[in-house]
Structure formats: C-alpha cells, structure tokens
Amino acid sequence: QVQVVESGGGLVQAGGSLRLSCSASGSIFNIYNMAWYRQAPGNQREMVAHITIGGTTNYADSVKGRFTISRDNAKNTVYLQMNSLKPQDTAVYYCNAVIKLSPYTQLKDFWGQGTQVTVSS
C-alpha cells in the first residue's frame, strides 16, 4: 500500500507565504514525476507546479515567479513554497505522485487527500 499525505495548508493574509509538504510512503520502488494541483470551488482541478525525477520544473503561468516546487528524493517528499500569495490562490491543494511499485509494474498515479489554503484580502 502507498500513502500520499500533504501538510502545511492554512489561512494566510494576502502577500504572505506558506510551504506545503507531501510525503509518499509504503511499498515504493521509485517515484517519477511529482506535482501539485489545486481546485477552487466551482473550478476544475488545475496543475500548479510539476517536477520530474531529475529536477526539471514546470509552473502554471498564474504562479510563475511566486511559487517554487522542490523535492527530496531520499525522503520521497515534494514541497511547494508559496510566496506573495493572492486571494485567488485560495483552493484545496493536492499532491500527485507517479510511482513505480516494483521493477516489473507500470507507473501508477497516487493522490493525497488535499490540504486547504485560504488567502484573505
């Protein structure tokens, strides 16, 4: 079994910062891509930031220059540093990890349960 667990959400004023963490645990052979998504009420889930196993990153235009994704492969953990937060960043943030459970299995998507980020104006 694999678990993906996010932490670090909360309430912050506009212009503030938060750091999200997401750790994967269980029977893991290797973790490939990791990403953060978010979903605001009434909206579709959207990709916020993505990082490959080699460290290549990609960001949504709306967060470029404000958010930074990083990972610690030894800890099976991905982080999202969010600076200069805006009310429109308010959403539930989800962690996604593409994981290989053994050398003989295909890649599989795993999702965390989500963590609420609320930015007040």
PDB file of N, CA and C in Angstrom, residues 20 33-38 46-52 56-71 78-82 93-97 111:
ATOM      1  N   LEU A  20       3.964  24.052   1.560  1.00  0.00           N
ATOM      2  CA  LEU A  20       3.291  22.759   1.587  1.00  0.00           C
ATOM      3  C   LEU A  20       4.316  21.636   1.451  1.00  0.00           C
ATOM      4  N   ASN A  33       7.518  11.507 -11.669  1.00  0.00           N
ATOM      5  CA  ASN A  33       7.051  12.886 -11.582  1.00  0.00           C
ATOM      6  C   ASN A  33       6.253  13.115 -10.298  1.00  0.00           C
ATOM      7  N   MET A  34       6.398  14.322  -9.761  1.00  0.00           N
ATOM      8  CA  MET A  34       5.577  14.752  -8.633  1.00  0.00           C
ATOM      9  C   MET A  34       5.013  16.119  -8.982  1.00  0.00           C
ATOM     10  N   ALA A  35       3.839  16.401  -8.480  1.00  0.00           N
ATOM     11  CA  ALA A  35       3.202  17.654  -8.870  1.00  0.00           C
ATOM     12  C   ALA A  35       2.229  18.114  -7.798  1.00  0.00           C
ATOM     13  N   TRP A  36       1.935  19.395  -7.861  1.00  0.00           N
ATOM     14  CA  TRP A  36       0.884  19.984  -7.047  1.00  0.00           C
ATOM     15  C   TRP A  36      -0.220  20.478  -7.971  1.00  0.00           C
ATOM     16  N   TYR A  37      -1.445  20.153  -7.599  1.00  0.00           N
ATOM     17  CA  TYR A  37      -2.637  20.634  -8.278  1.00  0.00           C
ATOM     18  C   TYR A  37      -3.471  21.403  -7.263  1.00  0.00           C
ATOM     19  N   ARG A  38      -4.413  22.179  -7.761  1.00  0.00           N
ATOM     20  CA  ARG A  38      -5.341  22.841  -6.856  1.00  0.00           C
ATOM     21  C   ARG A  38      -6.725  22.898  -7.473  1.00  0.00           C
ATOM     22  N   GLU A  46      -6.573  22.092 -11.425  1.00  0.00           N
ATOM     23  CA  GLU A  46      -5.560  22.575 -12.352  1.00  0.00           C
ATOM     24  C   GLU A  46      -4.171  22.292 -11.802  1.00  0.00           C
ATOM     25  N   MET A  47      -3.235  22.073 -12.716  1.00  0.00           N
ATOM     26  CA  MET A  47      -1.853  21.842 -12.332  1.00  0.00           C
ATOM     27  C   MET A  47      -1.235  23.168 -11.914  1.00  0.00           C
ATOM     28  N   VAL A  48      -0.551  23.171 -10.792  1.00  0.00           N
ATOM     29  CA  VAL A  48       0.119  24.358 -10.275  1.00  0.00           C
ATOM     30  C   VAL A  48       1.614  24.303 -10.585  1.00  0.00           C
ATOM     31  N   ALA A  49       2.230  23.168 -10.244  1.00  0.00           N
ATOM     32  CA  ALA A  49       3.670  23.011 -10.437  1.00  0.00           C
ATOM     33  C   ALA A  49       3.988  21.528 -10.557  1.00  0.00           C
ATOM     34  N   HIS A  50       5.044  21.246 -11.316  1.00  0.00           N
ATOM     35  CA  HIS A  50       5.395  19.863 -11.653  1.00  0.00           C
ATOM     36  C   HIS A  50       6.907  19.742 -11.606  1.00  0.00           C
ATOM     37  N   ILE A  51       7.399  18.602 -11.115  1.00  0.00           N
ATOM     38  CA  ILE A  51       8.840  18.389 -11.067  1.00  0.00           C
ATOM     39  C   ILE A  51       9.132  16.938 -11.442  1.00  0.00           C
ATOM     40  N   THR A  52      10.103  16.764 -12.314  1.00  0.00           N
ATOM     41  CA  THR A  52      10.484  15.416 -12.735  1.00  0.00           C
ATOM     42  C   THR A  52      11.471  14.803 -11.743  1.00  0.00           C
ATOM     43  N   THR A  56      13.626  18.766 -13.209  1.00  0.00           N
ATOM     44  CA  THR A  56      13.083  19.754 -14.144  1.00  0.00           C
ATOM     45  C   THR A  56      11.699  20.192 -13.676  1.00  0.00           C
ATOM     46  N   THR A  57      11.484  21.504 -13.664  1.00  0.00           N
ATOM     47  CA  THR A  57      10.231  22.039 -13.128  1.00  0.00           C
ATOM     48  C   THR A  57       9.396  22.724 -14.204  1.00  0.00           C
ATOM     49  N   ASN A  58       8.115  22.809 -13.933  1.00  0.00           N
ATOM     50  CA  ASN A  58       7.174  23.487 -14.819  1.00  0.00           C
ATOM     51  C   ASN A  58       6.098  24.096 -13.942  1.00  0.00           C
ATOM     52  N   TYR A  59       5.653  25.313 -14.297  1.00  0.00           N
ATOM     53  CA  TYR A  59       4.686  26.021 -13.471  1.00  0.00           C
ATOM     54  C   TYR A  59       3.518  26.537 -14.309  1.00  0.00           C
ATOM     55  N   ALA A  60       2.380  26.652 -13.662  1.00  0.00           N
ATOM     56  CA  ALA A  60       1.263  27.363 -14.277  1.00  0.00           C
ATOM     57  C   ALA A  60       1.645  28.840 -14.381  1.00  0.00           C
ATOM     58  N   ASP A  61       1.177  29.492 -15.428  1.00  0.00           N
ATOM     59  CA  ASP A  61       1.520  30.904 -15.623  1.00  0.00           C
ATOM     60  C   ASP A  61       1.109  31.757 -14.428  1.00  0.00           C
ATOM     61  N   SER A  62       0.021  31.386 -13.786  1.00  0.00           N
ATOM     62  CA  SER A  62      -0.524  32.191 -12.695  1.00  0.00           C
ATOM     63  C   SER A  62       0.359  32.192 -11.441  1.00  0.00           C
ATOM     64  N   VAL A  63       1.290  31.254 -11.351  1.00  0.00           N
ATOM     65  CA  VAL A  63       2.119  31.177 -10.142  1.00  0.00           C
ATOM     66  C   VAL A  63       3.604  31.378 -10.432  1.00  0.00           C
ATOM     67  N   LYS A  64       3.972  31.512 -11.683  1.00  0.00           N
ATOM     68  CA  LYS A  64       5.383  31.703 -12.025  1.00  0.00           C
ATOM     69  C   LYS A  64       5.956  32.906 -11.309  1.00  0.00           C
ATOM     70  N   GLY A  65       7.135  32.710 -10.729  1.00  0.00           N
ATOM     71  CA  GLY A  65       7.793  33.793 -10.019  1.00  0.00           C
ATOM     72  C   GLY A  65       7.369  33.933  -8.571  1.00  0.00           C
ATOM     73  N   ARG A  66       6.301  33.216  -8.183  1.00  0.00           N
ATOM     74  CA  ARG A  66       5.824  33.299  -6.799  1.00  0.00           C
ATOM     75  C   ARG A  66       5.945  31.955  -6.076  1.00  0.00           C
ATOM     76  N   PHE A  67       5.735  30.867  -6.793  1.00  0.00           N
ATOM     77  CA  PHE A  67       5.778  29.528  -6.204  1.00  0.00           C
ATOM     78  C   PHE A  67       7.040  28.804  -6.661  1.00  0.00           C
ATOM     79  N   THR A  68       7.562  27.951  -5.784  1.00  0.00           N
ATOM     80  CA  THR A  68       8.718  27.122  -6.114  1.00  0.00           C
ATOM     81  C   THR A  68       8.469  25.696  -5.663  1.00  0.00           C
ATOM     82  N   ILE A  69       8.600  24.763  -6.598  1.00  0.00           N
ATOM     83  CA  ILE A  69       8.474  23.345  -6.272  1.00  0.00           C
ATOM     84  C   ILE A  69       9.863  22.741  -6.146  1.00  0.00           C
ATOM     85  N   SER A  70      10.019  21.859  -5.170  1.00  0.00           N
ATOM     86  CA  SER A  70      11.287  21.163  -4.990  1.00  0.00           C
ATOM     87  C   SER A  70      10.985  19.774  -4.434  1.00  0.00           C
ATOM     88  N   ARG A  71      11.977  18.912  -4.456  1.00  0.00           N
ATOM     89  CA  ARG A  71      11.773  17.564  -3.952  1.00  0.00           C
ATOM     90  C   ARG A  71      13.025  17.049  -3.279  1.00  0.00           C
ATOM     91  N   VAL A  78       7.904  16.033  -1.688  1.00  0.00           N
ATOM     92  CA  VAL A  78       7.883  17.191  -2.566  1.00  0.00           C
ATOM     93  C   VAL A  78       7.347  18.383  -1.772  1.00  0.00           C
ATOM     94  N   TYR A  79       7.873  19.549  -2.079  1.00  0.00           N
ATOM     95  CA  TYR A  79       7.496  20.771  -1.369  1.00  0.00           C
ATOM     96  C   TYR A  79       6.952  21.802  -2.367  1.00  0.00           C
ATOM     97  N   LEU A  80       6.146  22.698  -1.855  1.00  0.00           N
ATOM     98  CA  LEU A  80       5.691  23.837  -2.641  1.00  0.00           C
ATOM     99  C   LEU A  80       5.808  25.076  -1.762  1.00  0.00           C
ATOM    100  N   GLN A  81       6.794  25.906  -2.070  1.00  0.00           N
ATOM    101  CA  GLN A  81       6.952  27.176  -1.374  1.00  0.00           C
ATOM    102  C   GLN A  81       6.114  28.220  -2.104  1.00  0.00           C
ATOM    103  N   MET A  82       5.170  28.809  -1.394  1.00  0.00           N
ATOM    104  CA  MET A  82       4.244  29.761  -1.999  1.00  0.00           C
ATOM    105  C   MET A  82       4.468  31.130  -1.363  1.00  0.00           C
ATOM    106  N   TYR A  93      -5.307  22.174  -2.193  1.00  0.00           N
ATOM    107  CA  TYR A  93      -4.102  21.794  -2.928  1.00  0.00           C
ATOM    108  C   TYR A  93      -3.871  20.295  -2.764  1.00  0.00           C
ATOM    109  N   TYR A  94      -3.676  19.640  -3.901  1.00  0.00           N
ATOM    110  CA  TYR A  94      -3.483  18.195  -3.928  1.00  0.00           C
ATOM    111  C   TYR A  94      -2.098  17.848  -4.444  1.00  0.00           C
ATOM    112  N   CYS A  95      -1.521  16.831  -3.841  1.00  0.00           N
ATOM    113  CA  CYS A  95      -0.239  16.309  -4.285  1.00  0.00           C
ATOM    114  C   CYS A  95      -0.472  15.095  -5.178  1.00  0.00           C
ATOM    115  N   ASN A  96       0.294  15.028  -6.250  1.00  0.00           N
ATOM    116  CA  ASN A  96       0.238  13.879  -7.157  1.00  0.00           C
ATOM    117  C   ASN A  96       1.631  13.294  -7.302  1.00  0.00           C
ATOM    118  N   ALA A  97       1.701  11.976  -7.227  1.00  0.00           N
ATOM    119  CA  ALA A  97       2.988  11.293  -7.397  1.00  0.00           C
ATOM    120  C   ALA A  97       2.807  10.134  -8.372  1.00  0.00           C
ATOM    121  N   TRP A 111      -2.690  10.059  -5.359  1.00  0.00           N
ATOM    122  CA  TRP A 111      -3.114  11.398  -4.948  1.00  0.00           C
ATOM    123  C   TRP A 111      -3.217  11.473  -3.435  1.00  0.00           C
TER     124      TRP A 111
END
